[in-house]
mmCIF file with all atom_site columns, C-alpha atoms in Angstrom:
data_model
loop_
_atom_site.group_PDB
_atom_site.id
_atom_site.type_symbol
_atom_site.label_atom_id
_atom_site.label_alt_id
_atom_site.label_comp_id
_atom_site.label_asym_id
_atom_site.label_entity_id
_atom_site.label_seq_id
_atom_site.pdbx_PDB_ins_code
_atom_site.Cartn_x
_atom_site.Cartn_y
_atom_site.Cartn_z
_atom_site.occupancy
_atom_site.B_iso_or_equiv
_atom_site.pdbx_formal_charge
_atom_site.auth_seq_id
_atom_site.auth_comp_id
_atom_site.auth_asym_id
_atom_site.auth_atom_id
_atom_site.pdbx_PDB_model_num
ATOM 1   C CA . UNK A 1 1   ? 0.072  0.002  -0.292  1.00 0.00 ? 1   UNK A CA 1
ATOM 2   C CA . UNK A 1 2   ? 2.896  2.617  1.097   1.00 0.00 ? 2   UNK A CA 1
ATOM 3   C CA . UNK A 1 3   ? 4.728  1.428  -2.500  1.00 0.00 ? 3   UNK A CA 1
ATOM 4   C CA . UNK A 1 4   ? 1.561  2.397  -4.194  1.00 0.00 ? 4   UNK A CA 1
ATOM 5   C CA . UNK A 1 5   ? 1.045  5.560  -2.700  1.00 0.00 ? 5   UNK A CA 1
ATOM 6   C CA . UNK A 1 6   ? 4.704  6.414  -3.147  1.00 0.00 ? 6   UNK A CA 1
ATOM 7   C CA . UNK A 1 7   ? 4.419  5.495  -6.622  1.00 0.00 ? 7   UNK A CA 1
ATOM 8   C CA . UNK A 1 8   ? 1.245  7.654  -7.485  1.00 0.00 ? 8   UNK A CA 1
ATOM 9   C CA . UNK A 1 9   ? 2.838  10.785 -5.581  1.00 0.00 ? 9   UNK A CA 1
ATOM 10  C CA . UNK A 1 10  ? 6.013  10.241 -7.899  1.00 0.00 ? 10  UNK A CA 1
ATOM 11  C CA . UNK A 1 11  ? 3.870  10.257 -10.959 1.00 0.00 ? 11  UNK A CA 1
ATOM 12  C CA . UNK A 1 12  ? 1.592  12.979 -9.842  1.00 0.00 ? 12  UNK A CA 1
ATOM 13  C CA . UNK A 1 13  ? 4.904  15.145 -9.196  1.00 0.00 ? 13  UNK A CA 1
ATOM 14  C CA . UNK A 1 14  ? 6.445  14.453 -12.670 1.00 0.00 ? 14  UNK A CA 1
ATOM 15  C CA . UNK A 1 15  ? 3.123  15.393 -14.246 1.00 0.00 ? 15  UNK A CA 1
ATOM 16  C CA . UNK A 1 16  ? 3.128  18.881 -12.649 1.00 0.00 ? 16  UNK A CA 1
ATOM 17  C CA . UNK A 1 17  ? 6.726  19.720 -13.173 1.00 0.00 ? 17  UNK A CA 1
ATOM 18  C CA . UNK A 1 18  ? 8.180  21.932 -16.106 1.00 0.00 ? 18  UNK A CA 1
ATOM 19  C CA . UNK A 1 19  ? 8.079  21.718 -19.620 1.00 0.00 ? 19  UNK A CA 1
ATOM 20  C CA . UNK A 1 20  ? 10.608 22.432 -22.098 1.00 0.00 ? 20  UNK A CA 1
ATOM 21  C CA . UNK A 1 21  ? 11.517 23.027 -25.746 1.00 0.00 ? 21  UNK A CA 1
ATOM 22  C CA . UNK A 1 22  ? 14.589 23.017 -28.047 1.00 0.00 ? 22  UNK A CA 1
ATOM 23  C CA . UNK A 1 23  ? 14.773 26.687 -29.261 1.00 0.00 ? 23  UNK A CA 1
ATOM 24  C CA . UNK A 1 24  ? 18.480 26.821 -30.744 1.00 0.00 ? 24  UNK A CA 1
ATOM 25  C CA . UNK A 1 25  ? 21.686 25.038 -32.067 1.00 0.00 ? 25  UNK A CA 1
ATOM 26  C CA . UNK A 1 26  ? 24.651 25.857 -30.203 1.00 0.00 ? 26  UNK A CA 1
ATOM 27  C CA . UNK A 1 27  ? 26.357 29.181 -31.236 1.00 0.00 ? 27  UNK A CA 1
ATOM 28  C CA . UNK A 1 28  ? 23.139 30.619 -32.873 1.00 0.00 ? 28  UNK A CA 1
ATOM 29  C CA . UNK A 1 29  ? 20.248 32.691 -31.125 1.00 0.00 ? 29  UNK A CA 1
ATOM 30  C CA . UNK A 1 30  ? 16.867 31.782 -30.193 1.00 0.00 ? 30  UNK A CA 1
ATOM 31  C CA . UNK A 1 31  ? 14.467 30.293 -32.977 1.00 0.00 ? 31  UNK A CA 1
ATOM 32  C CA . UNK A 1 32  ? 16.979 31.557 -35.599 1.00 0.00 ? 32  UNK A CA 1
ATOM 33  C CA . UNK A 1 33  ? 17.801 28.789 -37.526 1.00 0.00 ? 33  UNK A CA 1
ATOM 34  C CA . UNK A 1 34  ? 14.986 26.485 -35.354 1.00 0.00 ? 34  UNK A CA 1
ATOM 35  C CA . UNK A 1 35  ? 11.358 27.216 -36.400 1.00 0.00 ? 35  UNK A CA 1
ATOM 36  C CA . UNK A 1 36  ? 9.746  28.681 -33.723 1.00 0.00 ? 36  UNK A CA 1
ATOM 37  C CA . UNK A 1 37  ? 7.201  25.923 -32.090 1.00 0.00 ? 37  UNK A CA 1
ATOM 38  C CA . UNK A 1 38  ? 3.642  26.506 -30.838 1.00 0.00 ? 38  UNK A CA 1
ATOM 39  C CA . UNK A 1 39  ? 5.013  25.917 -27.321 1.00 0.00 ? 39  UNK A CA 1
ATOM 40  C CA . UNK A 1 40  ? 7.713  28.679 -27.259 1.00 0.00 ? 40  UNK A CA 1
ATOM 41  C CA . UNK A 1 41  ? 5.854  30.441 -24.549 1.00 0.00 ? 41  UNK A CA 1
ATOM 42  C CA . UNK A 1 42  ? 3.823  27.636 -22.881 1.00 0.00 ? 42  UNK A CA 1
ATOM 43  C CA . UNK A 1 43  ? 6.213  24.698 -23.254 1.00 0.00 ? 43  UNK A CA 1
ATOM 44  C CA . UNK A 1 44  ? 3.517  22.367 -23.538 1.00 0.00 ? 44  UNK A CA 1
ATOM 45  C CA . UNK A 1 45  ? 3.984  19.020 -25.542 1.00 0.00 ? 45  UNK A CA 1
ATOM 46  C CA . UNK A 1 46  ? 2.230  17.296 -28.613 1.00 0.00 ? 46  UNK A CA 1
ATOM 47  C CA . UNK A 1 47  ? 0.280  14.577 -27.561 1.00 0.00 ? 47  UNK A CA 1
ATOM 48  C CA . UNK A 1 48  ? -1.773 13.559 -31.130 1.00 0.00 ? 48  UNK A CA 1
ATOM 49  C CA . UNK A 1 49  ? 0.687  11.180 -33.293 1.00 0.00 ? 49  UNK A CA 1
ATOM 50  C CA . UNK A 1 50  ? -1.676 12.050 -35.959 1.00 0.00 ? 50  UNK A CA 1
ATOM 51  C CA . UNK A 1 51  ? -1.573 15.626 -35.923 1.00 0.00 ? 51  UNK A CA 1
ATOM 52  C CA . UNK A 1 52  ? 0.435  17.936 -38.473 1.00 0.00 ? 52  UNK A CA 1
ATOM 53  C CA . UNK A 1 53  ? 2.199  19.247 -35.239 1.00 0.00 ? 53  UNK A CA 1
ATOM 54  C CA . UNK A 1 54  ? 4.218  15.864 -34.559 1.00 0.00 ? 54  UNK A CA 1
ATOM 55  C CA . UNK A 1 55  ? 6.426  17.127 -37.501 1.00 0.00 ? 55  UNK A CA 1
ATOM 56  C CA . UNK A 1 56  ? 8.168  20.307 -36.563 1.00 0.00 ? 56  UNK A CA 1
ATOM 57  C CA . UNK A 1 57  ? 5.389  21.450 -34.091 1.00 0.00 ? 57  UNK A CA 1
ATOM 58  C CA . UNK A 1 58  ? 5.684  25.102 -36.003 1.00 0.00 ? 58  UNK A CA 1
ATOM 59  C CA . UNK A 1 59  ? 3.912  27.942 -34.694 1.00 0.00 ? 59  UNK A CA 1
ATOM 60  C CA . UNK A 1 60  ? 2.998  29.070 -38.227 1.00 0.00 ? 60  UNK A CA 1
ATOM 61  C CA . UNK A 1 61  ? 3.765  28.159 -41.618 1.00 0.00 ? 61  UNK A CA 1
ATOM 62  C CA . UNK A 1 62  ? 7.346  28.927 -43.208 1.00 0.00 ? 62  UNK A CA 1
ATOM 63  C CA . UNK A 1 63  ? 10.572 28.766 -42.159 1.00 0.00 ? 63  UNK A CA 1
ATOM 64  C CA . UNK A 1 64  ? 13.163 30.410 -39.626 1.00 0.00 ? 64  UNK A CA 1
ATOM 65  C CA . UNK A 1 65  ? 15.464 33.602 -40.654 1.00 0.00 ? 65  UNK A CA 1
ATOM 66  C CA . UNK A 1 66  ? 18.742 31.569 -40.810 1.00 0.00 ? 66  UNK A CA 1
ATOM 67  C CA . UNK A 1 67  ? 20.456 28.298 -41.921 1.00 0.00 ? 67  UNK A CA 1
ATOM 68  C CA . UNK A 1 68  ? 23.191 26.890 -40.076 1.00 0.00 ? 68  UNK A CA 1
ATOM 69  C CA . UNK A 1 69  ? 26.098 25.325 -41.680 1.00 0.00 ? 69  UNK A CA 1
ATOM 70  C CA . UNK A 1 70  ? 27.183 22.098 -40.557 1.00 0.00 ? 70  UNK A CA 1
ATOM 71  C CA . UNK A 1 71  ? 29.746 19.207 -41.822 1.00 0.00 ? 71  UNK A CA 1
ATOM 72  C CA . UNK A 1 72  ? 29.012 15.900 -42.212 1.00 0.00 ? 72  UNK A CA 1
ATOM 73  C CA . UNK A 1 73  ? 30.651 13.561 -39.652 1.00 0.00 ? 73  UNK A CA 1
ATOM 74  C CA . UNK A 1 74  ? 30.669 16.643 -37.173 1.00 0.00 ? 74  UNK A CA 1
ATOM 75  C CA . UNK A 1 75  ? 28.070 17.330 -34.082 1.00 0.00 ? 75  UNK A CA 1
ATOM 76  C CA . UNK A 1 76  ? 25.188 19.325 -33.931 1.00 0.00 ? 76  UNK A CA 1
ATOM 77  C CA . UNK A 1 77  ? 24.403 20.656 -30.681 1.00 0.00 ? 77  UNK A CA 1
ATOM 78  C CA . UNK A 1 78  ? 20.934 21.949 -29.322 1.00 0.00 ? 78  UNK A CA 1
ATOM 79  C CA . UNK A 1 79  ? 20.003 23.774 -26.610 1.00 0.00 ? 79  UNK A CA 1
ATOM 80  C CA . UNK A 1 80  ? 17.270 22.852 -24.219 1.00 0.00 ? 80  UNK A CA 1
ATOM 81  C CA . UNK A 1 81  ? 15.289 25.541 -22.403 1.00 0.00 ? 81  UNK A CA 1
ATOM 82  C CA . UNK A 1 82  ? 15.428 24.687 -19.205 1.00 0.00 ? 82  UNK A CA 1
ATOM 83  C CA . UNK A 1 83  ? 16.201 20.990 -19.602 1.00 0.00 ? 83  UNK A CA 1
ATOM 84  C CA . UNK A 1 84  ? 14.912 17.566 -20.440 1.00 0.00 ? 84  UNK A CA 1
ATOM 85  C CA . UNK A 1 85  ? 12.800 17.188 -17.178 1.00 0.00 ? 85  UNK A CA 1
ATOM 86  C CA . UNK A 1 86  ? 10.806 14.129 -17.824 1.00 0.00 ? 86  UNK A CA 1
ATOM 87  C CA . UNK A 1 87  ? 12.028 10.589 -18.520 1.00 0.00 ? 87  UNK A CA 1
ATOM 88  C CA . UNK A 1 88  ? 11.601 9.365  -21.754 1.00 0.00 ? 88  UNK A CA 1
ATOM 89  C CA . UNK A 1 89  ? 13.078 8.587  -25.170 1.00 0.00 ? 89  UNK A CA 1
ATOM 90  C CA . UNK A 1 90  ? 15.339 11.262 -27.197 1.00 0.00 ? 90  UNK A CA 1
ATOM 91  C CA . UNK A 1 91  ? 15.728 10.596 -31.123 1.00 0.00 ? 91  UNK A CA 1
ATOM 92  C CA . UNK A 1 92  ? 16.674 12.758 -33.884 1.00 0.00 ? 92  UNK A CA 1
ATOM 93  C CA . UNK A 1 93  ? 15.679 12.706 -37.533 1.00 0.00 ? 93  UNK A CA 1
ATOM 94  C CA . UNK A 1 94  ? 16.785 14.373 -40.921 1.00 0.00 ? 94  UNK A CA 1
ATOM 95  C CA . UNK A 1 95  ? 15.183 15.123 -44.117 1.00 0.00 ? 95  UNK A CA 1
ATOM 96  C CA . UNK A 1 96  ? 16.744 16.096 -47.473 1.00 0.00 ? 96  UNK A CA 1
ATOM 97  C CA . UNK A 1 97  ? 15.484 19.248 -49.135 1.00 0.00 ? 97  UNK A CA 1
ATOM 98  C CA . UNK A 1 98  ? 14.247 18.698 -52.388 1.00 0.00 ? 98  UNK A CA 1
ATOM 99  C CA . UNK A 1 99  ? 15.755 20.480 -55.543 1.00 0.00 ? 99  UNK A CA 1
ATOM 100 C CA . UNK A 1 100 ? 14.272 23.733 -56.114 1.00 0.00 ? 100 UNK A CA 1
ATOM 101 C CA . UNK A 1 101 ? 13.892 24.515 -52.287 1.00 0.00 ? 101 UNK A CA 1
ATOM 102 C CA . UNK A 1 102 ? 15.968 25.237 -49.288 1.00 0.00 ? 102 UNK A CA 1
ATOM 103 C CA . UNK A 1 103 ? 15.543 24.499 -45.701 1.00 0.00 ? 103 UNK A CA 1
ATOM 104 C CA . UNK A 1 104 ? 14.152 27.689 -44.802 1.00 0.00 ? 104 UNK A CA 1
ATOM 105 C CA . UNK A 1 105 ? 11.106 27.218 -47.582 1.00 0.00 ? 105 UNK A CA 1
ATOM 106 C CA . UNK A 1 106 ? 10.245 23.373 -47.337 1.00 0.00 ? 106 UNK A CA 1
ATOM 107 C CA . UNK A 1 107 ? 7.778  21.998 -45.300 1.00 0.00 ? 107 UNK A CA 1
ATOM 108 C CA . UNK A 1 108 ? 8.959  18.571 -44.965 1.00 0.00 ? 108 UNK A CA 1
ATOM 109 C CA . UNK A 1 109 ? 5.924  16.556 -45.804 1.00 0.00 ? 109 UNK A CA 1
ATOM 110 C CA . UNK A 1 110 ? 5.965  13.231 -47.130 1.00 0.00 ? 110 UNK A CA 1
ATOM 111 C CA . UNK A 1 111 ? 8.083  10.131 -46.476 1.00 0.00 ? 111 UNK A CA 1
ATOM 112 C CA . UNK A 1 112 ? 11.403 11.957 -46.377 1.00 0.00 ? 112 UNK A CA 1
ATOM 113 C CA . UNK A 1 113 ? 12.635 11.635 -42.656 1.00 0.00 ? 113 UNK A CA 1
ATOM 114 C CA . UNK A 1 114 ? 15.428 9.111  -41.633 1.00 0.00 ? 114 UNK A CA 1
ATOM 115 C CA . UNK A 1 115 ? 16.344 8.610  -38.138 1.00 0.00 ? 115 UNK A CA 1
ATOM 116 C CA . UNK A 1 116 ? 20.076 9.515  -36.979 1.00 0.00 ? 116 UNK A CA 1
ATOM 117 C CA . UNK A 1 117 ? 19.948 8.931  -33.271 1.00 0.00 ? 117 UNK A CA 1
ATOM 118 C CA . UNK A 1 118 ? 17.990 6.915  -30.697 1.00 0.00 ? 118 UNK A CA 1
ATOM 119 C CA . UNK A 1 119 ? 18.898 6.771  -27.078 1.00 0.00 ? 119 UNK A CA 1
ATOM 120 C CA . UNK A 1 120 ? 17.950 3.701  -24.988 1.00 0.00 ? 120 UNK A CA 1
ATOM 121 C CA . UNK A 1 121 ? 17.122 3.209  -21.311 1.00 0.00 ? 121 UNK A CA 1
ATOM 122 C CA . UNK A 1 122 ? 18.918 1.452  -18.481 1.00 0.00 ? 122 UNK A CA 1
ATOM 123 C CA . UNK A 1 123 ? 16.816 -0.609 -16.401 1.00 0.00 ? 123 UNK A CA 1
ATOM 124 C CA . UNK A 1 124 ? 16.644 -1.378 -12.817 1.00 0.00 ? 124 UNK A CA 1
ATOM 125 C CA . UNK A 1 125 ? 14.056 -2.586 -10.574 1.00 0.00 ? 125 UNK A CA 1
ATOM 126 C CA . UNK A 1 126 ? 11.434 -2.593 -13.139 1.00 0.00 ? 126 UNK A CA 1
ATOM 127 C CA . UNK A 1 127 ? 12.152 1.078  -14.042 1.00 0.00 ? 127 UNK A CA 1
ATOM 128 C CA . UNK A 1 128 ? 13.576 2.984  -17.105 1.00 0.00 ? 128 UNK A CA 1
ATOM 129 C CA . UNK A 1 129 ? 16.156 5.670  -16.916 1.00 0.00 ? 129 UNK A CA 1
ATOM 130 C CA . UNK A 1 130 ? 17.328 7.532  -19.889 1.00 0.00 ? 130 UNK A CA 1
ATOM 131 C CA . UNK A 1 131 ? 20.554 9.284  -20.354 1.00 0.00 ? 131 UNK A CA 1
ATOM 132 C CA . UNK A 1 132 ? 19.138 12.301 -21.513 1.00 0.00 ? 132 UNK A CA 1
ATOM 133 C CA . UNK A 1 133 ? 17.312 12.855 -18.545 1.00 0.00 ? 133 UNK A CA 1
ATOM 134 C CA . UNK A 1 134 ? 18.313 16.323 -16.855 1.00 0.00 ? 134 UNK A CA 1
ATOM 135 C CA . UNK A 1 135 ? 20.213 17.537 -19.800 1.00 0.00 ? 135 UNK A CA 1
ATOM 136 C CA . UNK A 1 136 ? 20.373 21.076 -20.909 1.00 0.00 ? 136 UNK A CA 1
ATOM 137 C CA . UNK A 1 137 ? 22.043 20.320 -24.383 1.00 0.00 ? 137 UNK A CA 1
ATOM 138 C CA . UNK A 1 138 ? 22.567 17.501 -26.250 1.00 0.00 ? 138 UNK A CA 1
ATOM 139 C CA . UNK A 1 139 ? 24.627 16.423 -29.504 1.00 0.00 ? 139 UNK A CA 1
ATOM 140 C CA . UNK A 1 140 ? 24.060 14.354 -32.537 1.00 0.00 ? 140 UNK A CA 1
ATOM 141 C CA . UNK A 1 141 ? 26.724 13.213 -35.142 1.00 0.00 ? 141 UNK A CA 1
ATOM 142 C CA . UNK A 1 142 ? 25.830 14.142 -38.751 1.00 0.00 ? 142 UNK A CA 1
ATOM 143 C CA . UNK A 1 143 ? 26.115 11.129 -40.867 1.00 0.00 ? 143 UNK A CA 1
ATOM 144 C CA . UNK A 1 144 ? 29.481 11.433 -42.867 1.00 0.00 ? 144 UNK A CA 1
ATOM 145 C CA . UNK A 1 145 ? 28.224 9.376  -45.867 1.00 0.00 ? 145 UNK A CA 1
ATOM 146 C CA . UNK A 1 146 ? 25.072 11.524 -46.750 1.00 0.00 ? 146 UNK A CA 1
ATOM 147 C CA . UNK A 1 147 ? 24.869 13.990 -49.888 1.00 0.00 ? 147 UNK A CA 1
ATOM 148 C CA . UNK A 1 148 ? 25.658 17.782 -49.364 1.00 0.00 ? 148 UNK A CA 1
ATOM 149 C CA . UNK A 1 149 ? 22.982 20.231 -49.414 1.00 0.00 ? 149 UNK A CA 1
ATOM 150 C CA . UNK A 1 150 ? 19.943 21.360 -47.244 1.00 0.00 ? 150 UNK A CA 1
ATOM 151 C CA . UNK A 1 151 ? 18.259 19.409 -44.456 1.00 0.00 ? 151 UNK A CA 1
ATOM 152 C CA . UNK A 1 152 ? 15.604 19.822 -42.006 1.00 0.00 ? 152 UNK A CA 1
ATOM 153 C CA . UNK A 1 153 ? 17.008 18.520 -38.748 1.00 0.00 ? 153 UNK A CA 1
ATOM 154 C CA . UNK A 1 154 ? 14.317 17.129 -36.328 1.00 0.00 ? 154 UNK A CA 1
ATOM 155 C CA . UNK A 1 155 ? 14.918 16.779 -32.598 1.00 0.00 ? 155 UNK A CA 1
ATOM 156 C CA . UNK A 1 156 ? 12.321 14.906 -30.658 1.00 0.00 ? 156 UNK A CA 1
ATOM 157 C CA . UNK A 1 157 ? 12.022 13.752 -26.905 1.00 0.00 ? 157 UNK A CA 1
ATOM 158 C CA . UNK A 1 158 ? 8.970  12.075 -26.104 1.00 0.00 ? 158 UNK A CA 1
ATOM 159 C CA . UNK A 1 159 ? 8.228  12.113 -22.260 1.00 0.00 ? 159 UNK A CA 1
ATOM 160 C CA . UNK A 1 160 ? 6.746  8.809  -20.911 1.00 0.00 ? 160 UNK A CA 1
ATOM 161 C CA . UNK A 1 161 ? 6.220  9.804  -17.436 1.00 0.00 ? 161 UNK A CA 1
ATOM 162 C CA . UNK A 1 162 ? 2.142  9.515  -18.109 1.00 0.00 ? 162 UNK A CA 1
ATOM 163 C CA . UNK A 1 163 ? 2.440  7.296  -20.802 1.00 0.00 ? 163 UNK A CA 1
ATOM 164 C CA . UNK A 1 164 ? 0.576  4.062  -19.609 1.00 0.00 ? 164 UNK A CA 1
ATOM 165 C CA . UNK A 1 165 ? -2.689 5.659  -20.991 1.00 0.00 ? 165 UNK A CA 1
ATOM 166 C CA . UNK A 1 166 ? -3.393 6.181  -24.810 1.00 0.00 ? 166 UNK A CA 1
ATOM 167 C CA . UNK A 1 167 ? -2.110 9.643  -25.973 1.00 0.00 ? 167 UNK A CA 1
ATOM 168 C CA . UNK A 1 168 ? -0.416 10.192 -22.952 1.00 0.00 ? 168 UNK A CA 1
ATOM 169 C CA . UNK A 1 169 ? 3.005  10.418 -24.362 1.00 0.00 ? 169 UNK A CA 1
ATOM 170 C CA . UNK A 1 170 ? 4.095  13.925 -24.602 1.00 0.00 ? 170 UNK A CA 1
ATOM 171 C CA . UNK A 1 171 ? 6.419  14.910 -27.387 1.00 0.00 ? 171 UNK A CA 1
ATOM 172 C CA . UNK A 1 172 ? 8.777  17.866 -27.448 1.00 0.00 ? 172 UNK A CA 1
ATOM 173 C CA . UNK A 1 173 ? 9.824  18.944 -30.873 1.00 0.00 ? 173 UNK A CA 1
ATOM 174 C CA . UNK A 1 174 ? 11.681 21.436 -32.822 1.00 0.00 ? 174 UNK A CA 1
ATOM 175 C CA . UNK A 1 175 ? 13.216 21.450 -36.717 1.00 0.00 ? 175 UNK A CA 1
ATOM 176 C CA . UNK A 1 176 ? 16.580 23.381 -37.556 1.00 0.00 ? 176 UNK A CA 1
ATOM 177 C CA . UNK A 1 177 ? 17.398 24.336 -40.851 1.00 0.00 ? 177 UNK A CA 1
ATOM 178 C CA . UNK A 1 178 ? 21.012 23.049 -41.966 1.00 0.00 ? 178 UNK A CA 1
ATOM 179 C CA . UNK A 1 179 ? 23.311 22.882 -44.826 1.00 0.00 ? 179 UNK A CA 1
ATOM 180 C CA . UNK A 1 180 ? 25.670 19.935 -44.796 1.00 0.00 ? 180 UNK A CA 1
ATOM 181 C CA . UNK A 1 181 ? 28.678 20.162 -46.412 1.00 0.00 ? 181 UNK A CA 1
ATOM 182 C CA . UNK A 1 182 ? 31.513 17.514 -46.551 1.00 0.00 ? 182 UNK A CA 1
ATOM 183 C CA . UNK A 1 183 ? 29.297 14.585 -47.302 1.00 0.00 ? 183 UNK A CA 1
ATOM 184 C CA . UNK A 1 184 ? 30.626 11.559 -49.057 1.00 0.00 ? 184 UNK A CA 1
ATOM 185 C CA . UNK A 1 185 ? 27.302 10.906 -50.689 1.00 0.00 ? 185 UNK A CA 1
ATOM 186 C CA . UNK A 1 186 ? 28.274 7.494  -50.572 1.00 0.00 ? 186 UNK A CA 1
ATOM 187 C CA . UNK A 1 187 ? 24.937 6.339  -49.354 1.00 0.00 ? 187 UNK A CA 1
ATOM 188 C CA . UNK A 1 188 ? 21.250 7.010  -49.453 1.00 0.00 ? 188 UNK A CA 1
ATOM 189 C CA . UNK A 1 189 ? 19.512 6.969  -46.380 1.00 0.00 ? 189 UNK A CA 1
ATOM 190 C CA . UNK A 1 190 ? 16.791 4.172  -46.027 1.00 0.00 ? 190 UNK A CA 1
ATOM 191 C CA . UNK A 1 191 ? 13.828 3.718  -43.554 1.00 0.00 ? 191 UNK A CA 1
ATOM 192 C CA . UNK A 1 192 ? 12.006 6.722  -44.717 1.00 0.00 ? 192 UNK A CA 1
ATOM 193 C CA . UNK A 1 193 ? 9.047  7.632  -42.534 1.00 0.00 ? 193 UNK A CA 1
ATOM 194 C CA . UNK A 1 194 ? 6.502  11.044 -42.939 1.00 0.00 ? 194 UNK A CA 1
ATOM 195 C CA . UNK A 1 195 ? 4.981  12.759 -40.008 1.00 0.00 ? 195 UNK A CA 1
ATOM 196 C CA . UNK A 1 196 ? 2.447  12.279 -38.932 1.00 0.00 ? 196 UNK A CA 1
ATOM 197 C CA . UNK A 1 197 ? 2.813  8.787  -40.132 1.00 0.00 ? 197 UNK A CA 1
ATOM 198 C CA . UNK A 1 198 ? 5.898  7.147  -38.542 1.00 0.00 ? 198 UNK A CA 1
ATOM 199 C CA . UNK A 1 199 ? 3.959  6.364  -34.870 1.00 0.00 ? 199 UNK A CA 1
ATOM 200 C CA . UNK A 1 200 ? 0.703  4.983  -33.651 1.00 0.00 ? 200 UNK A CA 1
ATOM 201 C CA . UNK A 1 201 ? -0.352 5.792  -30.398 1.00 0.00 ? 201 UNK A CA 1
ATOM 202 C CA . UNK A 1 202 ? -0.556 1.913  -29.612 1.00 0.00 ? 202 UNK A CA 1
ATOM 203 C CA . UNK A 1 203 ? 3.083  1.865  -30.353 1.00 0.00 ? 203 UNK A CA 1
ATOM 204 C CA . UNK A 1 204 ? 4.955  -0.438 -27.501 1.00 0.00 ? 204 UNK A CA 1
ATOM 205 C CA . UNK A 1 205 ? 7.290  2.805  -26.909 1.00 0.00 ? 205 UNK A CA 1
ATOM 206 C CA . UNK A 1 206 ? 4.412  5.069  -26.515 1.00 0.00 ? 206 UNK A CA 1
ATOM 207 C CA . UNK A 1 207 ? 1.941  3.212  -24.691 1.00 0.00 ? 207 UNK A CA 1
ATOM 208 C CA . UNK A 1 208 ? 3.780  2.140  -21.575 1.00 0.00 ? 208 UNK A CA 1
ATOM 209 C CA . UNK A 1 209 ? 4.597  2.029  -17.965 1.00 0.00 ? 209 UNK A CA 1
ATOM 210 C CA . UNK A 1 210 ? 8.205  3.022  -17.509 1.00 0.00 ? 210 UNK A CA 1
ATOM 211 C CA . UNK A 1 211 ? 7.908  2.884  -13.780 1.00 0.00 ? 211 UNK A CA 1
ATOM 212 C CA . UNK A 1 212 ? 6.915  -1.172 -13.663 1.00 0.00 ? 212 UNK A CA 1
ATOM 213 C CA . UNK A 1 213 ? 8.116  -2.823 -17.330 1.00 0.00 ? 213 UNK A CA 1
ATOM 214 C CA . UNK A 1 214 ? 8.853  -6.003 -15.999 1.00 0.00 ? 214 UNK A CA 1
ATOM 215 C CA . UNK A 1 215 ? 12.083 -5.909 -17.274 1.00 0.00 ? 215 UNK A CA 1
ATOM 216 C CA . UNK A 1 216 ? 11.369 -5.802 -20.836 1.00 0.00 ? 216 UNK A CA 1
ATOM 217 C CA . UNK A 1 217 ? 13.531 -4.211 -23.270 1.00 0.00 ? 217 UNK A CA 1
ATOM 218 C CA . UNK A 1 218 ? 12.362 -0.719 -24.450 1.00 0.00 ? 218 UNK A CA 1
ATOM 219 C CA . UNK A 1 219 ? 11.210 -0.512 -27.867 1.00 0.00 ? 219 UNK A CA 1
ATOM 220 C CA . UNK A 1 220 ? 11.343 2.827  -29.531 1.00 0.00 ? 220 UNK A CA 1
ATOM 221 C CA . UNK A 1 221 ? 8.751  4.113  -31.679 1.00 0.00 ? 221 UNK A CA 1
ATOM 222 C CA . UNK A 1 222 ? 9.762  4.684  -35.467 1.00 0.00 ? 222 UNK A CA 1
ATOM 223 C CA . UNK A 1 223 ? 12.221 3.184  -37.683 1.00 0.00 ? 223 UNK A CA 1
ATOM 224 C CA . UNK A 1 224 ? 15.878 1.768  -37.056 1.00 0.00 ? 224 UNK A CA 1
ATOM 225 C CA . UNK A 1 225 ? 18.487 4.366  -37.087 1.00 0.00 ? 225 UNK A CA 1
ATOM 226 C CA . UNK A 1 226 ? 20.312 5.063  -40.347 1.00 0.00 ? 226 UNK A CA 1
ATOM 227 C CA . UNK A 1 227 ? 24.076 4.272  -40.476 1.00 0.00 ? 227 UNK A CA 1
ATOM 228 C CA . UNK A 1 228 ? 26.830 4.818  -42.691 1.00 0.00 ? 228 UNK A CA 1
#
């Protein structure tokens, strides 16, 4: 009885805690090359995986003012405001901008997104713990084998503290506009997905009790990570 009450208190505290955004890449200003999200003031999440908001959670149509240059094989670092408070899975996707458009004009629609990062939790006592929890910045490696050009880079953290009920998973998302140079172009990304379309609310990685998982291996939503 005491354990049940303690767990209920822990979950309630987590639900009441601050939300967060991903407003910029390292070395840039807030919302300069990152598209301003609808939660830029409220910090609230997306909970409907069938909504267009699951793509980039944009406040309005159109792009950000700038495009950030990055090197293939190098790192891209995101700032978190204030930090990744809730437990859950961190992932990152990229999408190549088609000919005739730029990272500032393209909307990212269609089966064009490939996953470039997925963190996995450790398990102890039936509970998951993610390495991203509490971080105020997170870094990802841009694949060296992709072609040069403009891309959208989508960061996603799905908070799972309330995910034991349908649509309880909370998505915190941003899309950055980048230009990649130095890529070998030796490999074409596969396992392309669309947003919406990549996830279902019933996916095991989204409908889950992270505080009592029975020792099962976590199954992240979406495709496998693309590797060179």
